mmCIF file of C-alpha atoms and ligand atoms in Angstrom:
data_model
loop_
_atom_site.group_PDB
_atom_site.id
_atom_site.type_symbol
_atom_site.label_atom_id
_atom_site.label_comp_id
_atom_site.label_asym_id
_atom_site.label_seq_id
_atom_site.Cartn_x
_atom_site.Cartn_y
_atom_site.Cartn_z
ATOM 1 C CA MET H 30 14.793 -4.990 -14.862
ATOM 2 C CA THR H 31 11.662 -4.131 -16.006
ATOM 3 C CA PHE H 32 7.965 -5.958 -15.503
ATOM 4 C CA GLY H 33 8.350 -9.208 -17.377
ATOM 5 C CA GLU H 34 12.175 -9.940 -16.501
ATOM 6 C CA GLY H 35 14.443 -11.730 -14.498
ATOM 7 C CA LYS H 36 14.077 -14.280 -11.683
ATOM 8 C CA ILE H 37 11.683 -14.755 -9.169
ATOM 9 C CA TRP H 38 11.468 -16.463 -5.730
ATOM 10 C CA MET H 39 9.104 -19.331 -5.291
ATOM 11 C CA ASP H 40 9.009 -21.672 -2.854
ATOM 12 C CA GLY H 41 12.509 -21.554 -1.629
ATOM 13 C CA GLU H 42 14.072 -20.990 -4.959
ATOM 14 C CA PHE H 43 14.183 -18.708 -7.902
ATOM 15 C CA VAL H 44 13.235 -19.198 -11.433
ATOM 16 C CA ASP H 45 13.153 -17.682 -13.969
ATOM 17 C CA TRP H 46 10.599 -15.363 -14.840
ATOM 18 C CA ALA H 47 8.822 -17.224 -17.526
ATOM 19 C CA ASP H 48 8.933 -20.509 -15.367
ATOM 20 C CA ALA H 49 6.846 -19.171 -12.540
ATOM 21 C CA LYS H 50 3.801 -20.646 -12.918
ATOM 22 C CA VAL H 51 0.689 -21.828 -10.830
ATOM 23 C CA HIS H 52 -1.803 -24.127 -11.776
ATOM 24 C CA VAL H 53 -5.313 -22.439 -12.699
ATOM 25 C CA MET H 54 -7.116 -24.967 -10.676
ATOM 26 C CA SER H 55 -5.194 -23.804 -7.396
ATOM 27 C CA HIS H 56 -7.338 -22.351 -4.810
ATOM 28 C CA VAL H 57 -6.411 -18.760 -5.282
ATOM 29 C CA ILE H 58 -7.574 -18.587 -8.601
ATOM 30 C CA HIS H 59 -11.164 -19.636 -8.022
ATOM 31 C CA TYR H 60 -11.427 -17.970 -4.638
ATOM 32 C CA GLY H 61 -9.389 -15.470 -4.187
ATOM 33 C CA SER H 62 -7.492 -16.976 -0.975
ATOM 34 C CA GLY H 63 -4.084 -15.142 -1.079
ATOM 35 C CA ILE H 64 -2.148 -12.476 0.989
ATOM 36 C CA PHE H 65 0.142 -9.998 -0.143
ATOM 37 C CA GLU H 66 2.664 -7.000 0.503
ATOM 38 C CA GLY H 67 3.846 -4.436 -1.424
ATOM 39 C CA LEU H 68 7.516 -3.002 -0.678
ATOM 40 C CA ARG H 69 9.560 -0.759 -1.943
ATOM 41 C CA CYS H 70 13.520 -1.189 -2.139
ATOM 42 C CA TYR H 71 15.525 2.779 -2.392
ATOM 43 C CA SER H 72 18.329 3.714 -4.063
ATOM 44 C CA THR H 73 20.343 5.714 -1.351
ATOM 45 C CA PRO H 74 24.230 7.025 -1.086
ATOM 46 C CA ASN H 75 24.924 3.646 1.108
ATOM 47 C CA GLY H 76 23.647 1.366 -2.043
ATOM 48 C CA PRO H 77 20.145 -0.030 -2.614
ATOM 49 C CA ALA H 78 18.042 -0.778 1.047
ATOM 50 C CA VAL H 79 14.325 -1.829 1.195
ATOM 51 C CA PHE H 80 11.964 0.482 3.458
ATOM 52 C CA ARG H 81 10.017 -1.005 6.595
ATOM 53 C CA LEU H 82 11.175 -4.954 5.827
ATOM 54 C CA GLN H 83 10.430 -5.920 8.783
ATOM 55 C CA GLU H 84 6.499 -3.862 9.241
ATOM 56 C CA HIS H 85 5.773 -5.682 5.962
ATOM 57 C CA ILE H 86 6.708 -8.973 6.895
ATOM 58 C CA ALA H 87 4.571 -8.804 10.004
ATOM 59 C CA ARG H 88 1.471 -7.084 8.126
ATOM 60 C CA LEU H 89 1.891 -10.408 5.809
ATOM 61 C CA TYR H 90 1.937 -12.693 9.256
ATOM 62 C CA ASP H 91 -1.049 -11.094 11.088
ATOM 63 C CA SER H 92 -3.189 -11.121 7.407
ATOM 64 C CA ALA H 93 -2.016 -15.003 7.585
ATOM 65 C CA ARG H 94 -3.191 -15.384 11.128
ATOM 66 C CA ILE H 95 -6.891 -13.823 10.148
ATOM 67 C CA TYR H 96 -7.511 -16.057 7.276
ATOM 68 C CA ARG H 97 -5.364 -19.480 8.957
ATOM 69 C CA MET H 98 -2.768 -19.810 6.712
ATOM 70 C CA GLU H 99 0.580 -21.147 8.146
ATOM 71 C CA ILE H 100 3.453 -19.602 5.958
ATOM 72 C CA PRO H 101 5.983 -22.239 5.503
ATOM 73 C CA PHE H 102 9.211 -20.180 5.981
ATOM 74 C CA SER H 103 9.861 -18.313 9.264
ATOM 75 C CA PRO H 104 10.000 -14.180 8.654
ATOM 76 C CA GLU H 105 13.289 -13.703 8.543
ATOM 77 C CA GLU H 106 13.826 -16.237 5.536
ATOM 78 C CA LEU H 107 11.200 -14.213 3.673
ATOM 79 C CA GLU H 108 13.241 -10.687 4.947
ATOM 80 C CA GLU H 109 16.241 -12.568 3.598
ATOM 81 C CA ALA H 110 14.461 -13.754 0.454
ATOM 82 C CA ILE H 111 12.901 -10.466 -0.113
ATOM 83 C CA LEU H 112 16.421 -9.010 -0.125
ATOM 84 C CA ALA H 113 18.017 -11.651 -2.000
ATOM 85 C CA THR H 114 15.424 -11.262 -5.284
ATOM 86 C CA VAL H 115 16.500 -7.439 -5.220
ATOM 87 C CA ARG H 116 20.073 -8.464 -5.091
ATOM 88 C CA ILE H 117 19.757 -11.316 -7.912
ATOM 89 C CA ASN H 118 18.019 -8.859 -10.471
ATOM 90 C CA GLY H 119 20.274 -6.269 -10.385
ATOM 91 C CA LEU H 120 17.739 -3.841 -8.519
ATOM 92 C CA THR H 121 18.311 -0.861 -7.239
ATOM 93 C CA SER H 122 15.362 0.985 -6.713
ATOM 94 C CA CYS H 123 12.363 -1.528 -7.260
ATOM 95 C CA TYR H 124 8.795 -2.178 -6.186
ATOM 96 C CA ILE H 125 8.713 -5.673 -4.529
ATOM 97 C CA ARG H 126 5.643 -8.031 -4.148
ATOM 98 C CA PRO H 127 5.417 -11.293 -1.941
ATOM 99 C CA LEU H 128 2.268 -13.186 -2.198
ATOM 100 C CA VAL H 129 1.299 -16.066 -0.071
ATOM 101 C CA PHE H 130 -1.381 -18.221 -1.911
ATOM 102 C CA ARG H 131 -3.133 -21.522 -1.523
ATOM 103 C CA GLY H 132 -2.203 -23.651 -4.266
ATOM 104 C CA LEU H 133 -3.564 -26.727 -5.789
ATOM 105 C CA GLY H 134 -5.324 -29.265 -3.634
ATOM 106 C CA GLY H 135 -8.697 -29.733 -4.536
ATOM 107 C CA MET H 136 -11.552 -27.497 -5.057
ATOM 108 C CA GLY H 137 -14.164 -26.585 -2.569
ATOM 109 C CA VAL H 138 -14.449 -23.732 -0.776
ATOM 110 C CA ASN H 139 -13.154 -25.365 2.146
ATOM 111 C CA PRO H 140 -9.060 -23.854 1.589
ATOM 112 C CA LEU H 141 -7.529 -26.317 4.438
ATOM 113 C CA ASN H 142 -6.285 -28.999 2.220
ATOM 114 C CA CYS H 143 -4.478 -26.881 -0.220
ATOM 115 C CA PRO H 144 -0.393 -26.084 0.057
ATOM 116 C CA VAL H 145 0.439 -22.611 1.175
ATOM 117 C CA GLN H 146 2.971 -21.274 -1.544
ATOM 118 C CA CYS H 147 5.288 -17.869 -1.196
ATOM 119 C CA MET H 148 6.622 -15.724 -3.720
ATOM 120 C CA ILE H 149 8.155 -12.705 -4.171
ATOM 121 C CA ALA H 150 8.983 -10.870 -7.331
ATOM 122 C CA ALA H 151 10.850 -7.315 -7.694
ATOM 123 C CA TRP H 152 10.598 -4.574 -11.350
ATOM 124 C CA SER H 153 10.979 -1.211 -11.188
ATOM 125 C CA TRP H 154 7.544 0.747 -10.580
ATOM 126 C CA GLY H 155 7.888 4.318 -11.354
ATOM 127 C CA LYS H 156 5.081 6.995 -9.891
ATOM 128 C CA TYR H 157 2.426 5.082 -9.417
ATOM 129 C CA LEU H 158 -0.181 8.165 -9.798
ATOM 130 C CA GLY H 159 2.083 9.652 -12.615
ATOM 131 C CA ASP H 160 4.978 11.809 -12.790
ATOM 132 C CA GLU H 161 3.375 14.921 -12.363
ATOM 133 C CA ALA H 162 0.628 13.681 -9.633
ATOM 134 C CA MET H 163 3.683 14.693 -6.791
ATOM 135 C CA GLU H 164 3.876 18.271 -7.663
ATOM 136 C CA ASN H 165 0.258 18.792 -9.111
ATOM 137 C CA GLY H 166 -1.561 16.944 -7.205
ATOM 138 C CA VAL H 167 -4.414 13.973 -8.367
ATOM 139 C CA SER H 168 -8.125 14.792 -9.356
ATOM 140 C CA VAL H 169 -10.237 11.937 -7.218
ATOM 141 C CA ARG H 170 -14.105 11.262 -7.016
ATOM 142 C CA ILE H 171 -16.158 9.749 -4.414
ATOM 143 C CA ALA H 172 -16.421 6.337 -5.497
ATOM 144 C CA SER H 173 -20.490 4.771 -5.921
ATOM 145 C CA TRP H 174 -18.652 2.187 -3.940
ATOM 146 C CA ARG H 175 -18.469 1.482 -0.432
ATOM 147 C CA ARG H 176 -16.079 -0.597 1.550
ATOM 148 C CA ALA H 177 -16.391 -3.575 2.973
ATOM 149 C CA ALA H 178 -18.287 -3.328 6.576
ATOM 150 C CA PRO H 179 -16.693 -4.728 9.479
ATOM 151 C CA ASN H 180 -17.004 -8.263 10.572
ATOM 152 C CA THR H 181 -17.432 -9.043 6.465
ATOM 153 C CA PHE H 182 -14.109 -9.088 4.645
ATOM 154 C CA PRO H 183 -11.200 -8.132 7.445
ATOM 155 C CA SER H 184 -9.639 -4.630 5.940
ATOM 156 C CA LEU H 185 -6.837 -5.489 8.473
ATOM 157 C CA ALA H 186 -5.925 -7.966 6.017
ATOM 158 C CA LYS H 187 -4.172 -7.402 2.604
ATOM 159 C CA ALA H 188 -5.900 -10.144 0.807
ATOM 160 C CA CYS H 189 -6.273 -10.877 -2.161
ATOM 161 C CA GLY H 190 -9.884 -10.677 -2.645
ATOM 162 C CA ASN H 191 -10.266 -7.080 -0.733
ATOM 163 C CA TYR H 192 -8.623 -5.675 -3.835
ATOM 164 C CA LEU H 193 -11.983 -6.443 -6.271
ATOM 165 C CA ASN H 194 -13.506 -4.050 -4.252
ATOM 166 C CA SER H 195 -10.384 -1.338 -5.130
ATOM 167 C CA GLN H 196 -10.564 -2.273 -8.629
ATOM 168 C CA LEU H 197 -14.343 -1.762 -8.725
ATOM 169 C CA VAL H 198 -13.254 1.986 -7.103
ATOM 170 C CA LYS H 199 -10.629 2.425 -9.659
ATOM 171 C CA MET H 200 -12.052 1.062 -12.830
ATOM 172 C CA GLU H 201 -15.158 3.874 -11.433
ATOM 173 C CA ALA H 202 -12.819 7.054 -11.751
ATOM 174 C CA LEU H 203 -10.712 6.001 -14.304
ATOM 175 C CA GLN H 204 -13.881 5.425 -16.529
ATOM 176 C CA ASP H 205 -15.136 8.963 -15.393
ATOM 177 C CA GLY H 206 -11.761 10.878 -16.263
ATOM 178 C CA TYR H 207 -10.437 11.033 -12.405
ATOM 179 C CA ASP H 208 -6.899 9.664 -11.755
ATOM 180 C CA GLU H 209 -8.138 7.255 -8.183
ATOM 181 C CA GLY H 210 -11.233 7.031 -6.318
ATOM 182 C CA ILE H 211 -12.261 7.460 -2.621
ATOM 183 C CA ALA H 212 -14.121 4.794 -0.779
ATOM 184 C CA LEU H 213 -16.397 5.313 2.117
ATOM 185 C CA ASP H 214 -17.181 3.197 4.686
ATOM 186 C CA HIS H 215 -20.118 1.384 5.221
ATOM 187 C CA ALA H 216 -21.537 4.519 7.269
ATOM 188 C CA GLY H 217 -20.747 6.847 4.956
ATOM 189 C CA ARG H 218 -17.664 7.960 6.340
ATOM 190 C CA VAL H 219 -13.975 8.907 4.268
ATOM 191 C CA SER H 220 -12.337 5.190 4.435
ATOM 192 C CA GLU H 221 -9.356 5.103 1.891
ATOM 193 C CA GLY H 222 -8.192 5.160 -1.904
ATOM 194 C CA SER H 223 -8.061 2.180 -3.935
ATOM 195 C CA GLY H 224 -4.764 1.429 -2.905
ATOM 196 C CA GLU H 225 -3.868 4.447 -0.596
ATOM 197 C CA ASN H 226 -4.682 5.644 2.936
ATOM 198 C CA ILE H 227 -5.764 9.513 2.647
ATOM 199 C CA PHE H 228 -5.365 12.339 4.947
ATOM 200 C CA VAL H 229 -7.097 15.830 5.604
ATOM 201 C CA VAL H 230 -5.487 19.049 6.623
ATOM 202 C CA ARG H 231 -7.524 21.651 8.392
ATOM 203 C CA SER H 232 -6.131 25.139 9.874
ATOM 204 C CA GLY H 233 -2.779 23.218 9.953
ATOM 205 C CA VAL H 234 -4.236 20.054 11.648
ATOM 206 C CA ILE H 235 -3.678 16.568 10.065
ATOM 207 C CA TYR H 236 -6.791 14.272 10.027
ATOM 208 C CA THR H 237 -6.805 10.928 8.815
ATOM 209 C CA PRO H 238 -9.662 7.416 9.643
ATOM 210 C CA PRO H 239 -9.112 5.309 12.113
ATOM 211 C CA SER H 240 -8.537 1.356 11.550
ATOM 212 C CA SER H 241 -12.371 0.780 12.595
ATOM 213 C CA SER H 242 -13.177 3.308 9.061
ATOM 214 C CA SER H 243 -12.479 0.188 6.862
ATOM 215 C CA ILE H 244 -9.254 0.789 6.391
ATOM 216 C CA LEU H 245 -5.846 -1.098 5.594
ATOM 217 C CA PRO H 246 -3.351 -0.199 8.148
ATOM 218 C CA GLY H 247 -0.496 1.366 6.063
ATOM 219 C CA ILE H 248 2.997 1.753 6.473
ATOM 220 C CA THR H 249 3.262 4.537 4.743
ATOM 221 C CA ARG H 250 0.496 5.893 7.334
ATOM 222 C CA HIS H 251 2.360 5.005 10.046
ATOM 223 C CA CYS H 252 5.356 7.130 8.201
ATOM 224 C CA VAL H 253 2.866 10.217 8.412
ATOM 225 C CA PHE H 254 2.732 9.877 11.657
ATOM 226 C CA THR H 255 6.116 9.257 12.987
ATOM 227 C CA LEU H 256 7.297 12.427 10.665
ATOM 228 C CA ALA H 257 4.314 14.863 11.553
ATOM 229 C CA ARG H 258 5.354 14.632 15.133
ATOM 230 C CA ASP H 259 8.813 15.176 13.861
ATOM 231 C CA LEU H 260 8.030 18.263 11.946
ATOM 232 C CA ASP H 261 5.354 19.525 15.252
ATOM 233 C CA ILE H 262 2.504 19.091 13.011
ATOM 234 C CA ARG H 263 -0.820 17.982 15.149
ATOM 235 C CA ILE H 264 -2.291 14.934 13.584
ATOM 236 C CA HIS H 265 -5.296 12.583 14.680
ATOM 237 C CA GLN H 266 -6.872 9.773 13.828
ATOM 238 C CA GLN H 267 -10.759 10.243 13.793
ATOM 239 C CA GLU H 268 -13.839 9.536 11.526
ATOM 240 C CA ILE H 269 -14.327 11.954 8.582
ATOM 241 C CA PRO H 270 -17.937 12.738 7.149
ATOM 242 C CA ARG H 271 -17.277 13.316 3.202
ATOM 243 C CA GLU H 272 -17.620 16.703 3.100
ATOM 244 C CA ALA H 273 -14.732 17.899 5.613
ATOM 245 C CA LEU H 274 -13.178 16.853 1.870
ATOM 246 C CA TYR H 275 -14.639 19.537 -0.017
ATOM 247 C CA ILE H 276 -13.647 22.212 2.896
ATOM 248 C CA ALA H 277 -10.060 20.656 3.439
ATOM 249 C CA ASP H 278 -7.235 23.039 3.369
ATOM 250 C CA GLU H 279 -4.807 20.168 1.964
ATOM 251 C CA ILE H 280 -5.601 16.411 1.122
ATOM 252 C CA PHE H 281 -2.871 13.713 0.642
ATOM 253 C CA PHE H 282 -2.961 10.178 0.032
ATOM 254 C CA SER H 283 -0.229 7.657 1.319
ATOM 255 C CA GLY H 284 0.803 4.525 0.425
ATOM 256 C CA THR H 285 3.882 2.447 -0.944
ATOM 257 C CA ALA H 286 3.455 2.491 -4.585
ATOM 258 C CA ALA H 287 1.678 6.082 -4.033
ATOM 259 C CA GLU H 288 4.235 7.181 -1.313
ATOM 260 C CA ILE H 289 2.778 10.803 -0.677
ATOM 261 C CA THR H 290 0.713 12.319 -3.191
ATOM 262 C CA PRO H 291 -1.464 15.135 -3.193
ATOM 263 C CA VAL H 292 -5.153 15.524 -4.105
ATOM 264 C CA THR H 293 -6.099 18.691 -5.499
ATOM 265 C CA ARG H 294 -9.587 18.304 -6.465
ATOM 266 C CA VAL H 295 -12.587 15.953 -5.280
ATOM 267 C CA ASP H 296 -15.587 15.319 -6.847
ATOM 268 C CA GLN H 297 -14.496 18.677 -9.736
ATOM 269 C CA ILE H 298 -14.071 21.299 -6.437
ATOM 270 C CA PRO H 299 -10.561 22.758 -6.085
ATOM 271 C CA ILE H 300 -9.031 21.522 -2.285
ATOM 272 C CA GLY H 301 -8.133 24.680 -0.760
ATOM 273 C CA THR H 302 -6.038 26.635 -3.684
ATOM 274 C CA GLY H 303 -6.233 23.178 -5.696
ATOM 275 C CA SER H 304 -2.610 23.076 -5.349
ATOM 276 C CA ARG H 305 0.057 21.051 -3.158
ATOM 277 C CA GLY H 306 -0.478 22.880 -0.007
ATOM 278 C CA PRO H 307 2.326 23.527 2.632
ATOM 279 C CA VAL H 308 1.914 20.587 4.995
ATOM 280 C CA THR H 309 1.741 17.979 2.383
ATOM 281 C CA GLU H 310 4.569 19.908 0.822
ATOM 282 C CA LYS H 311 6.373 19.506 3.968
ATOM 283 C CA ILE H 312 5.482 15.756 4.860
ATOM 284 C CA GLN H 313 6.446 14.985 1.421
ATOM 285 C CA SER H 314 9.790 16.886 1.180
ATOM 286 C CA GLU H 315 10.603 15.222 4.678
ATOM 287 C CA PHE H 316 9.661 11.753 3.087
ATOM 288 C CA PHE H 317 11.234 11.998 -0.080
ATOM 289 C CA ARG H 318 14.689 13.655 1.994
ATOM 290 C CA ILE H 319 14.496 10.388 4.007
ATOM 291 C CA VAL H 320 14.024 7.267 1.522
ATOM 292 C CA GLU H 321 16.327 8.821 -1.124
ATOM 293 C CA GLY H 322 19.250 8.771 1.597
ATOM 294 C CA ARG H 323 19.487 12.553 1.486
ATOM 295 C CA THR H 324 19.299 12.956 5.535
ATOM 296 C CA GLU H 325 19.883 10.376 8.296
ATOM 297 C CA ASP H 326 17.678 7.463 8.605
ATOM 298 C CA ARG H 327 17.006 8.357 11.908
ATOM 299 C CA HIS H 328 14.091 5.997 12.481
ATOM 300 C CA GLY H 329 15.604 2.911 11.311
ATOM 301 C CA TRP H 330 13.320 1.986 8.473
ATOM 302 C CA PHE H 331 16.030 0.749 6.258
ATOM 303 C CA THR H 332 17.461 -2.637 5.746
ATOM 304 C CA ALA H 333 20.253 -2.112 2.979
ATOM 305 C CA VAL H 334 20.153 -4.998 0.137
HETATM 306 N N1 PPE T 4 -5.285 1.023 1.613
HETATM 307 C C1 PPE T 4 -5.002 0.166 0.651
HETATM 308 C C2 PPE T 4 -6.283 -0.355 -0.527
HETATM 309 C C3 PPE T 4 -3.477 -0.445 0.066
HETATM 310 O O1 PPE T 4 -3.712 -1.156 -0.960
HETATM 311 C C4 PPE T 4 -2.555 0.656 0.326
HETATM 312 C C5 PPE T 4 -0.939 -0.174 -0.246
HETATM 313 C C6 PPE T 4 -2.323 1.079 1.133
HETATM 314 C C7 PPE T 4 -3.338 1.708 1.926
HETATM 315 C C8 PPE T 4 -1.417 1.907 2.073
HETATM 316 O O2 PPE T 4 -0.890 0.540 2.444
HETATM 317 P P1 PPE T 4 1.131 0.674 2.627
HETATM 318 O O3 PPE T 4 1.848 0.088 1.489
HETATM 319 O O4 PPE T 4 1.301 -0.008 3.719
HETATM 320 O O5 PPE T 4 1.958 2.270 3.563
HETATM 321 N N2 PPE T 4 -1.258 -0.370 -1.769
HETATM 322 C C9 PPE T 4 -0.509 -1.034 -2.082
HETATM 323 C C10 PPE T 4 -1.091 -1.779 -3.514
HETATM 324 C C11 PPE T 4 -1.062 -0.526 -5.030
HETATM 325 C C12 PPE T 4 -1.356 -1.956 -6.283
HETATM 326 O O6 PPE T 4 -1.834 -1.508 -6.941
HETATM 327 O O7 PPE T 4 -0.686 -3.235 -6.054
HETATM 328 C C13 PPE T 4 1.264 -0.616 -2.581
HETATM 329 O O8 PPE T 4 1.150 0.457 -2.089
HETATM 330 O O9 PPE T 4 1.859 -1.661 -2.251
#
């Protein structure tokens, strides 16, 4: 199933891709009033399985609470709808996008009169930053755009509107010939990529910005903490100055779409040796061993489809 085919779950029932429509006067289109998730389903020897389903649904409900949205389904119903969307489309390995948004109910900033609607789509999505990226790494620039300051756009919510900032970061990077951009926070410290959390390795220790650095609290980021502990690698949350990136031994990104991707150049400066480093390789290969079902799911991260 490629992008543009199959069935989409909309407000409790499946409709054909072409019929999954909203009105142009829906609140979300004018005011960005939506929250979403991105999950992956992996093909494992025991069949297709969704990765960290409960955690993604929990974050969706956190986003809803921040924006005072009443989701008209229970978490269990949405979990089941996600599994059903994979099943009905006959997918094994895919990306899944649930979105909760304010629909048609009148114009004006006040969103409270608009119905809260839900949709879930699934399609095959390969390597987010390119097939080569997993081994060779990506080249990034520091964005001229900052992440939103604290108490402006809440970064702990995965909200549609936040991604206008991400788009500025991404377009600028692509325009200038880079694969991705890294945004600094309001204080000039390292925050995250346009759609990835970031990790810096120095002298064998992994560092990553804390949630107070305007990051999305990534679920793959949480996996990195768990895998680092499993592998006896020290890992800390710490504010990171920009120049720490240039003198790092290794840098990598984490994200549902990006999985674990090495970063090998920042602002044209090679990071360490300029190729994927040993700590990145360890975390990355353990991550792929788990998601591809080549080792036991020892942390219970999978839900069978
Ligand atoms: N930061 C941002 C800004 C972000 O969008 C993501 C996910 C992450 C960190 C990593 O979070 P997690 O997926 O829970 O590990 N970005 C999603 C959307 C990408 C897109 O282009 O759309 C994703 O990876 O699914």
